Amino acid sequence: MLLIDCFRRPSHELQARKKQSSKEVVQMRKLYRDPVKVLLLGAGESGKTTIIKQMRILHIQNSYSFDERLEKLSDIYENIHESIYELVRQVVLLELEFDSIANQRCAEYILRMGPQAPWNLSAEYVRCVRRLWSDAGVKRCYKRSNEFQLIDSAKYFLDRVEKISMPGYIPTNGDILNCRKTTTGIQEVRFNVRMPGSLGGGTQEFRMFDVGGQRHHRSKWMQAFEGVQAVLFLISCGGFDQTLREDPKQNRLAEGFELFRGVWHNRFLAETGVIVFMNKQDVLEQKLLAGQSIRTYFPDYDDYVAFADKDQLYDELTRTRSFIRSKLVDITNEPPRRTSHLVGRKRTCYFHFTIATDTQNVRTVFNDVHNIILTKNLSKMDLL
Amino acid sequence: MAEKWRQAIGKIRKGLAIKNAEDNGPTKKDQASSDTLFDGEQPTLEEIRSWGKSFDKLMRSPSGRKAFREFLRCEYSEENILFWLACEELKKETNPEAIEEKARFIYEDYISILSPKEVSLDSRVREIVNRNMVEPTPHTFDEAQLQIYTLMHRDSYPRFINSPQFKTLAQIPDGVSASGSTAESPSN
């Protein structure tokens, strides 16, 4: 992964580049072969870093070396421990009960370890985690995990704890994609994407910027706005029944809507293409299948369903998805807060239903994104 | 061959003003050509490489913290290490009035949601800090400091040791992992 290389570049050179770049941007866009700068935005745990990982898997050869995979093991252990520790803690807090005294002892063993993950997964540890993960009390607790903060990959890793603890285990792409780690600051990843034959083939360089999503990080996002051709905005549809890690009073999906409003109407992004990834469709589906409904958190869902086209929106998942999309579309139709020369110009927002951890899904969606960016750049050439 | 190699390494090291563990202190000449990253005490190559093996070692070394801080500035997350350092300062303080004042400054600079340098804390830790602020002690921010330490360790540190900047300092060729994880493959 390439990083923002600011050690080596003297600051006066950076300043000069800044001045130059606004002029350059105009020329650059004419040359659609120049690097495409894409910015990933969205609230915390919406899936931005997972998209970056997919770009590495899809577009960088030998994207994760043997060494890098081994380095991921400690993050995976963290995910396992964070999940089981929080579940056991919540069983106690929610006044649920473990199946047996033996399981109770396992829970005590985990709690005694504290929140810090172990260096390796001992046989005793794995035995305890497996016992607890199949415990009925823990299962009830897991069903109520929207009431506390549990990482979305808890099930993925707890299901696989025995396999992962085997000597010589090498993390798979699936493990890497599911492994949750908070992002801080801004990072850049560069990769080349094959161009469609109709445009002469060859490759085009992409520079994708990943940012921390929690509230306080957002003041920094501006640093990466310059020269951006497209914003990929991620919103976690599966988060409709969860609250924010940084604010337990705020609904995650509602936060996503608020944030989208801020990004869509941001004057520095007024000329930037916006593509929305309505992410975590798998989590959304599981929750609906478990009998939960978005109506509990967004009462206006009932009005939406009442007026919805029954032929097209035949099941709960389709209806819920369309409802979320309609909320986003409404935001794009709101009048801009500030008057600017752009008032009256029609902007298109593109929507995709995504599962960021599914490489096949991201491959398809990214091809569409690439086409949108190419078409947009070509039409801009005509406009300028 | 071995001699030639040693000479080449020596040249590079001089350029970076990094001395060997067995070398004497840096001469004036060395300091003149010194990399601007480190002023004062120059770390040995051995020390620099140890930063790649352990985050604790990196954070215990003043020049390690400096190199890491430069890196974090590039990634727009310098406030994390600044907060951590401020907490370390607070822990050394014994005068009750100074403790109170320093704690307020730290709160305003890094915890308050109005600060541009606010660090990433979950609501549980934030509540603990808010409770502690009623009567600040040198350990008011301990949980928050640990959370930020863990955040830097898990997110920024792996990128730091794989960055061209660190690899240059530690003289590790590109494509080789700086943490030396091959040496401790899980089959052992």
XYZ file of C-alpha atoms in Angstrom:
572
model
C 0.000 0.000 0.000
C 1.336 3.407 -0.858
C 1.064 6.181 1.629
C 0.821 9.896 1.443
C 4.450 10.619 0.892
C 4.807 13.930 2.695
C 8.072 13.209 4.465
C 10.069 13.729 1.390
C 8.283 16.608 -0.234
C 9.368 20.013 1.107
C 6.404 22.099 2.229
C 7.027 24.972 -0.212
C 6.750 22.482 -3.012
C 3.446 21.314 -1.586
C 2.191 24.899 -1.462
C 3.206 25.438 -5.059
C 1.435 22.277 -6.040
C -1.715 23.406 -4.282
C -1.778 26.665 -6.229
C -1.081 24.916 -9.452
C -3.547 22.131 -8.983
C -6.766 24.103 -9.491
C -5.542 25.025 -12.958
C -4.269 21.549 -13.495
C -7.540 19.938 -12.564
C -9.235 21.472 -15.580
C -6.602 20.124 -17.919
C -6.415 16.842 -16.103
C -10.067 16.121 -16.607
C -9.652 16.475 -20.329
C -7.141 13.728 -20.165
C -9.254 10.984 -18.754
C -6.182 8.819 -18.674
C -4.802 10.708 -15.692
C -5.178 9.284 -12.194
C -8.715 9.223 -10.899
C -8.979 10.495 -7.334
C -11.747 8.839 -5.365
C -12.703 9.634 -1.810
C -14.433 7.182 0.510
C -16.772 8.846 2.976
C -19.305 7.555 5.473
C -19.878 7.145 9.203
C -17.831 4.838 11.429
C -18.164 1.112 10.602
C -19.927 1.772 7.289
C -17.320 -0.265 5.348
C -14.876 2.247 3.846
C -11.700 0.360 4.721
C -13.267 -2.894 3.512
C -13.665 -1.300 0.068
C -9.965 -0.353 0.125
C -9.101 -3.981 0.940
C -11.259 -5.167 -1.975
C -9.471 -2.776 -4.327
C -6.182 -4.360 -3.271
C -7.581 -7.853 -3.805
C -9.117 -6.976 -7.190
C -6.475 -4.697 -8.663
C -3.124 -5.370 -7.018
C -1.255 -8.551 -7.799
C -0.200 -10.590 -4.781
C -2.289 -8.103 -2.802
C -1.591 -9.693 0.544
C 1.789 -11.330 0.939
C 2.410 -14.281 3.226
C 3.967 -11.948 5.808
C 1.094 -9.496 5.667
C -1.397 -12.300 6.165
C 0.459 -13.488 9.248
C 0.494 -9.928 10.559
C -3.320 -9.957 10.355
C -3.525 -12.783 12.897
C -3.183 -10.450 15.864
C -6.037 -8.283 14.521
C -8.160 -11.396 14.114
C -7.407 -12.462 17.703
C -8.463 -8.956 18.760
C -11.753 -9.376 16.879
C -12.407 -12.764 18.465
C -11.616 -11.573 21.951
C -13.445 -8.258 21.640
C -16.560 -10.170 20.483
C -16.635 -12.884 23.138
C -15.584 -10.502 25.920
C -18.356 -8.043 25.089
C -20.979 -10.802 24.707
C -20.113 -12.365 28.073
C -20.046 -8.952 29.752
C -23.469 -8.162 28.313
C -24.954 -11.511 29.415
C -24.244 -10.330 32.958
C -25.402 -6.728 32.366
C -28.626 -7.810 30.633
C -29.231 -10.264 33.491
C -29.305 -13.301 31.225
C -28.046 -16.696 32.390
C -25.504 -19.183 31.152
C -26.561 -22.779 30.471
C -24.376 -24.388 33.106
C -21.908 -23.806 35.908
C -19.164 -24.966 33.547
C -20.088 -22.255 31.043
C -20.308 -19.739 33.859
C -16.699 -20.647 34.725
C -15.666 -20.171 31.117
C -17.263 -16.739 31.199
C -15.342 -15.857 34.353
C -12.137 -17.029 32.693
C -12.777 -14.709 29.720
C -13.719 -11.756 31.917
C -10.616 -12.225 34.074
C -8.489 -11.790 30.944
C -9.774 -8.237 30.571
C -10.400 -6.508 27.226
C -6.853 -7.190 25.970
C -6.698 -10.073 23.471
C -4.322 -12.979 24.177
C -1.069 -13.357 22.205
C -2.088 -16.755 20.981
C -5.215 -18.855 21.164
C -4.507 -21.537 23.763
C -6.480 -24.798 23.784
C -8.165 -23.721 27.006
C -9.155 -20.363 25.513
C -10.564 -21.920 22.341
C -12.520 -24.486 24.385
C -14.082 -21.687 26.455
C -14.938 -19.523 23.458
C -16.608 -22.450 21.689
C -18.599 -23.471 24.768
C -19.767 -19.901 25.270
C -20.602 -19.284 21.622
C -22.970 -22.288 21.669
C -24.450 -21.288 25.037
C -28.163 -20.409 24.883
C -27.716 -17.361 27.133
C -24.955 -16.000 24.904
C -27.147 -16.652 21.860
C -29.997 -14.668 23.386
C -27.514 -11.932 24.155
C -26.220 -11.983 20.566
C -29.781 -11.507 19.297
C -29.975 -8.333 21.348
C -26.574 -7.061 20.203
C -28.119 -3.894 18.781
C -28.550 -2.784 22.412
C -24.783 -2.591 22.903
C -21.679 -2.234 20.727
C -20.660 -5.455 19.023
C -18.577 -5.632 15.841
C -20.427 -6.910 12.757
C -17.827 -9.649 12.252
C -18.440 -11.243 15.681
C -20.343 -14.207 14.204
C -17.883 -14.659 11.340
C -14.897 -15.073 13.657
C -16.584 -16.863 16.560
C -17.839 -19.496 14.094
C -14.249 -20.041 12.944
C -12.293 -19.798 16.195
C -11.161 -23.434 16.178
C -9.928 -23.311 12.586
C -8.114 -20.036 13.175
C -6.377 -21.397 16.278
C -4.783 -24.299 14.338
C -0.972 -24.166 14.159
C 0.184 -22.711 10.844
C -3.161 -21.084 10.051
C -2.857 -18.432 7.331
C -5.637 -15.800 7.214
C -7.749 -15.970 4.045
C -9.063 -13.023 2.012
C -12.396 -13.564 3.772
C -10.700 -13.201 7.159
C -8.901 -10.045 6.065
C -12.124 -8.538 4.677
C -14.133 -9.329 7.783
C -11.481 -8.193 10.221
C -12.612 -4.965 11.854
C -10.113 -2.303 12.854
C -10.838 1.356 13.570
C -9.260 3.680 10.997
C -7.648 6.897 12.143
C -6.486 9.787 9.945
C -6.398 9.633 6.132
C -4.652 7.033 3.973
C -4.178 6.667 0.261
C -4.084 3.502 -1.817
C -3.079 3.508 -5.492
C -3.909 0.887 -8.071
C -4.354 0.432 -11.808
C -7.617 -0.561 -13.406
C -7.957 -2.035 -16.872
C -9.734 0.316 -19.294
C -12.567 -0.916 -21.485
C -11.515 -1.863 -25.004
C -13.896 0.756 -26.451
C -11.663 3.443 -24.971
C -8.501 1.955 -26.354
C -7.707 -0.472 -23.542
C -4.659 -0.008 -21.337
C -4.877 0.861 -17.667
C -5.894 3.853 -15.607
C -4.468 4.797 -12.243
C -6.811 5.180 -9.295
C -5.980 6.943 -6.056
C -8.435 6.089 -3.387
C -8.541 7.881 -0.039
C -9.780 6.236 3.111
C -10.711 8.273 6.172
C -11.721 7.666 9.765
C -15.515 7.790 9.977
C -16.270 8.712 13.585
C -17.604 12.195 14.134
C -14.432 13.928 15.252
C -12.525 12.758 12.146
C -14.839 14.598 9.819
C -13.165 17.987 10.184
C -10.152 16.364 8.495
C -12.033 15.137 5.463
C -11.667 18.533 3.826
C -7.914 17.887 3.566
C -8.607 15.288 0.919
C -11.352 17.098 -1.052
C -9.139 18.821 -3.594
C -9.244 17.447 -7.112
C -11.563 14.601 -6.182
C -13.516 13.217 -9.145
C -15.853 10.964 -7.253
C -17.027 10.401 -3.725
C -18.034 6.907 -2.769
C -20.402 7.441 0.107
C -21.029 4.400 2.285
C -24.050 3.974 4.481
C -24.632 0.882 6.610
C -28.183 -0.313 5.949
C -27.651 -3.081 8.505
C -27.197 -0.431 11.182
C -30.853 0.610 11.258
C -31.328 -0.820 14.772
C -27.906 0.165 16.179
C -26.518 3.272 17.835
C -23.169 4.999 17.368
C -20.093 3.960 19.286
C -19.330 7.628 19.963
C -22.924 8.540 20.895
C -25.300 5.871 22.235
C -28.298 8.157 21.684
C -27.897 8.442 17.927
C -29.196 5.807 15.492
C -26.518 4.674 13.011
C -28.690 4.871 9.925
C -30.024 8.300 10.946
C -26.416 9.428 11.378
C -25.689 8.119 7.876
C -28.561 10.212 6.449
C -27.363 13.337 8.269
C -23.840 12.807 7.055
C -25.004 12.225 3.487
C -26.898 15.523 3.630
C -23.669 17.264 4.686
C -21.633 15.638 1.905
C -24.207 16.154 -0.877
C -24.647 19.842 -0.052
C -20.980 20.545 0.691
C -19.924 23.415 -1.530
C -16.416 21.995 -2.005
C -17.924 18.844 -3.439
C -20.526 20.606 -5.575
C -18.897 19.442 -8.802
C -17.909 16.023 -7.574
C -19.765 12.911 -8.635
C -21.403 11.083 -5.741
C -21.985 7.353 -5.766
C -23.754 5.877 -2.767
C -22.979 2.366 -1.589
C -25.954 1.184 0.426
C -23.795 -1.282 2.280
C -24.221 -4.304 4.560
C -27.178 -5.689 2.627
C -26.310 -9.101 4.107
C -26.614 -7.788 7.661
C -29.876 -6.062 6.747
C -31.274 -9.280 5.307
C -30.302 -11.335 8.382
C -31.924 -8.839 10.697
C -35.163 -8.778 8.717
C -35.217 -12.567 8.588
C -34.826 -12.578 12.373
C -38.078 -10.624 12.494
C -36.808 -7.115 13.089
C -38.257 -4.168 11.241
C -37.000 -0.727 10.316
C -40.431 0.610 11.325
C -39.420 0.488 15.026
C -36.714 3.098 14.362
C -38.183 4.973 11.391
C -41.972 5.240 11.893
C -42.391 6.946 8.499
C -41.696 3.524 6.950
C -45.427 2.743 7.281
C -46.364 5.747 5.147
C -43.832 4.704 2.568
C -45.213 1.160 2.421
C -48.799 2.461 2.152
C -47.959 4.344 -1.033
C -45.462 1.861 -2.410
C -45.959 -0.073 -5.619
C -46.958 -3.503 -4.298
C -45.925 -5.297 -7.494
C -42.366 -4.085 -7.388
C -41.818 -4.044 -3.655
C -42.990 -7.556 -2.984
C -40.957 -8.500 0.076
C -39.744 -6.868 3.266
C -36.111 -6.683 2.156
C -36.959 -4.968 -1.144
C -39.330 -2.574 0.627
C -36.779 -1.717 3.326
C -34.018 -1.133 0.779
C -36.225 1.110 -1.348
C -37.338 3.015 1.709
C -33.719 3.754 2.650
C -32.962 4.761 -0.924
C -36.002 7.048 -1.069
C -34.763 8.817 2.065
C -31.411 9.420 0.357
C -33.052 10.555 -2.879
C -35.167 13.033 -0.876
C -31.963 14.521 0.504
C -30.552 15.022 -3.002
C -33.751 16.882 -3.930
C -33.547 19.322 -1.021
C -32.672 22.879 -2.084
C -29.007 23.697 -1.411
C -28.303 25.607 1.791
C -26.147 28.205 0.127
C -26.900 29.902 -3.140
C -24.156 29.342 -5.641
C -23.529 29.372 -9.347
C -24.417 25.714 -9.336
C -28.046 26.261 -8.422
C -30.238 24.884 -11.142
C -27.644 22.485 -12.453
C -28.954 18.950 -12.282
C -26.674 16.559 -10.444
C -27.133 12.841 -10.587
C -26.540 10.627 -7.603
C -25.945 6.940 -8.231
C -27.040 4.209 -5.838
C -25.771 0.674 -5.380
C -26.771 -2.071 -2.987
C -23.518 -3.531 -1.736
C -21.929 -6.162 0.473
C -18.422 -4.796 0.925
C -17.049 -8.098 2.241
C -18.203 -9.935 -0.929
C -15.480 -9.667 -3.574
C -17.758 -10.728 -6.435
C -20.333 -8.071 -5.506
C -17.711 -5.333 -5.201
C -16.162 -6.338 -8.539
C -19.488 -5.768 -10.325
C -20.268 -2.549 -8.482
C -16.786 -1.175 -9.038
C -17.046 -1.808 -12.797
C -20.191 0.325 -12.780
C -18.439 3.012 -10.755
C -15.551 3.043 -13.206
C -17.979 3.422 -16.112
C -19.797 6.259 -14.382
C -16.523 8.093 -13.771
C -15.385 7.566 -17.358
C -18.693 8.732 -18.818
C -18.750 11.709 -16.490
C -15.219 12.699 -17.455
C -15.978 12.334 -21.130
C -19.094 14.465 -20.876
C -17.162 17.074 -18.866
C -14.716 17.334 -21.756
C -17.611 18.376 -23.936
C -18.887 20.822 -21.358
C -15.599 22.615 -20.814
C 32.710 -9.551 -0.261
C 31.719 -9.223 3.390
C 34.116 -6.321 3.815
C 32.689 -4.525 0.801
C 29.200 -4.996 2.172
C 30.213 -3.581 5.541
C 31.701 -0.543 3.843
C 28.553 0.053 1.823
C 26.383 -0.205 4.914
C 28.718 2.155 6.728
C 28.352 4.744 3.987
C 24.588 4.603 4.023
C 24.558 4.809 7.774
C 26.763 7.875 7.743
C 24.373 9.500 5.312
C 21.541 8.909 7.715
C 23.668 9.751 10.735
C 22.746 6.535 12.431
C 25.436 5.024 14.548
C 26.132 1.447 15.417
C 25.600 0.232 18.965
C 29.348 -0.337 19.257
C 30.285 3.032 17.716
C 31.243 5.980 19.859
C 28.943 8.953 20.136
C 28.288 10.947 16.969
C 31.173 13.118 15.859
C 30.722 16.706 14.752
C 31.021 15.626 11.167
C 28.224 13.134 11.660
C 25.987 15.744 13.144
C 26.614 18.135 10.279
C 25.273 15.581 7.819
C 22.560 14.534 10.233
C 19.117 13.705 8.977
C 16.851 16.499 10.143
C 14.455 13.971 11.617
C 16.514 13.457 14.739
C 18.241 16.219 16.603
C 20.277 15.459 19.705
C 20.781 11.797 20.546
C 21.005 9.617 17.441
C 19.439 6.185 17.649
C 21.463 3.158 16.642
C 20.386 1.080 13.696
C 19.718 -1.737 16.122
C 17.402 0.525 18.091
C 15.579 1.669 14.962
C 15.030 -1.916 13.893
C 13.682 -2.792 17.325
C 10.882 -0.265 16.675
C 9.681 -2.537 13.911
C 9.448 -5.480 16.312
C 7.630 -3.818 19.166
C 5.319 -0.839 19.444
C 6.240 -0.468 23.125
C 9.905 -0.088 22.166
C 9.004 2.536 19.573
C 6.950 4.520 22.062
C 9.600 4.275 24.790
C 12.262 5.803 22.548
C 12.213 9.615 22.172
C 13.542 9.450 18.603
C 11.121 6.607 17.872
C 8.211 8.750 18.996
C 9.532 11.567 16.862
C 9.716 9.446 13.712
C 6.275 8.019 14.399
C 4.841 11.467 15.035
C 6.160 12.686 11.671
C 4.433 9.741 10.058
C 1.146 10.391 11.862
C 1.252 14.012 10.733
C 1.288 12.721 7.141
C -1.794 10.681 7.843
C -3.572 13.492 9.679
C -3.714 11.650 12.965
C -0.969 13.388 14.912
C -3.396 14.318 17.703
C -3.288 10.717 18.911
C 0.384 10.811 19.882
C 0.122 14.404 21.135
C -2.648 13.329 23.475
C -0.650 10.321 24.624
C 2.399 12.494 25.333
C 0.295 15.045 27.222
C -1.065 12.225 29.403
C 2.492 11.045 30.119
C 3.389 14.577 31.211
C 0.348 14.740 33.444
C 1.277 11.452 35.128
C 4.650 12.947 36.168
C 3.031 15.991 37.795
C 2.835 16.126 41.609
C 1.662 19.665 42.342
C -2.151 19.511 42.807
C -2.765 22.896 41.181
C -0.645 22.043 38.163
C -2.454 18.697 37.874
C -5.822 20.413 37.779
C -4.642 22.929 35.175
C -2.911 20.369 32.947
C -5.931 18.077 33.074
C -8.213 20.929 31.965
C -5.887 21.748 29.084
C -5.789 18.121 27.983
C -9.566 17.945 28.186
C -10.055 21.089 26.133
C -7.438 20.108 23.567
C -8.210 16.446 22.982
C -11.477 15.352 24.619
C -13.870 18.232 24.069
C -16.001 17.677 20.988
C -15.340 21.316 20.100
C -11.637 20.700 19.620
C -10.197 20.181 16.136
C -7.713 17.796 17.756
C -10.364 15.607 19.386
C -9.277 11.966 19.699
C -11.432 8.924 18.975
C -12.986 7.632 22.196
C -16.014 5.448 22.597
C -18.845 6.696 24.766
C -17.916 4.413 27.689
C -14.411 5.874 28.068
C -15.692 9.375 27.436
C -18.080 8.973 30.361
C -15.273 7.767 32.627
C -13.190 10.807 31.691
C -16.114 13.160 32.263
C -16.664 11.632 35.694
C -12.961 11.915 36.540
C -12.846 15.556 35.506
C -14.900 16.529 38.561
C -11.740 15.998 40.564
C -8.746 15.579 38.240
C -5.813 13.386 39.268
C -2.649 12.384 37.336
C -4.630 9.305 36.248
C -7.765 11.038 35.019
C -7.109 10.000 31.408
C -5.668 6.498 31.939
C -8.489 4.609 30.173
C -8.572 7.148 27.346
C -4.797 7.016 26.999
C -4.905 3.216 26.742
C -7.653 3.364 24.127
C -5.658 5.782 21.979
C -2.456 3.781 22.496
C -4.291 0.680 21.256
C -5.718 2.602 18.307
C -2.252 3.774 17.222
C -0.816 0.310 17.819
C -3.451 -1.465 15.762
C -4.169 0.997 12.964
C -1.270 3.383 12.371
C 1.716 1.333 13.587
C 1.497 -1.513 11.011
C 1.426 1.090 8.239
C 4.332 2.945 9.835
C 6.632 -0.088 9.896
C 5.703 -0.932 6.311
C 6.184 2.648 5.101
C 9.073 3.634 2.827
C 10.062 6.170 5.489
C 10.611 3.555 8.166
C 12.205 1.078 5.783
C 14.726 3.719 4.761
C 15.576 4.476 8.380
C 15.877 0.809 9.273
C 17.629 0.005 5.961
C 15.188 -2.736 5.115
C 14.828 -3.464 1.391
C 11.382 -2.978 -0.146
C 9.152 -6.011 -0.176
C 10.552 -7.332 3.099
C 8.331 -7.201 6.132
C 9.694 -4.973 8.868
C 8.123 -6.898 11.714
C 10.115 -10.009 10.821
C 7.050 -12.187 11.080
C 8.657 -14.864 8.897
C 10.968 -15.647 11.783
C 8.057 -16.596 13.981
C 5.814 -18.564 11.682
C 2.935 -20.119 13.595
C 4.095 -23.654 12.723
C 6.870 -23.253 15.293
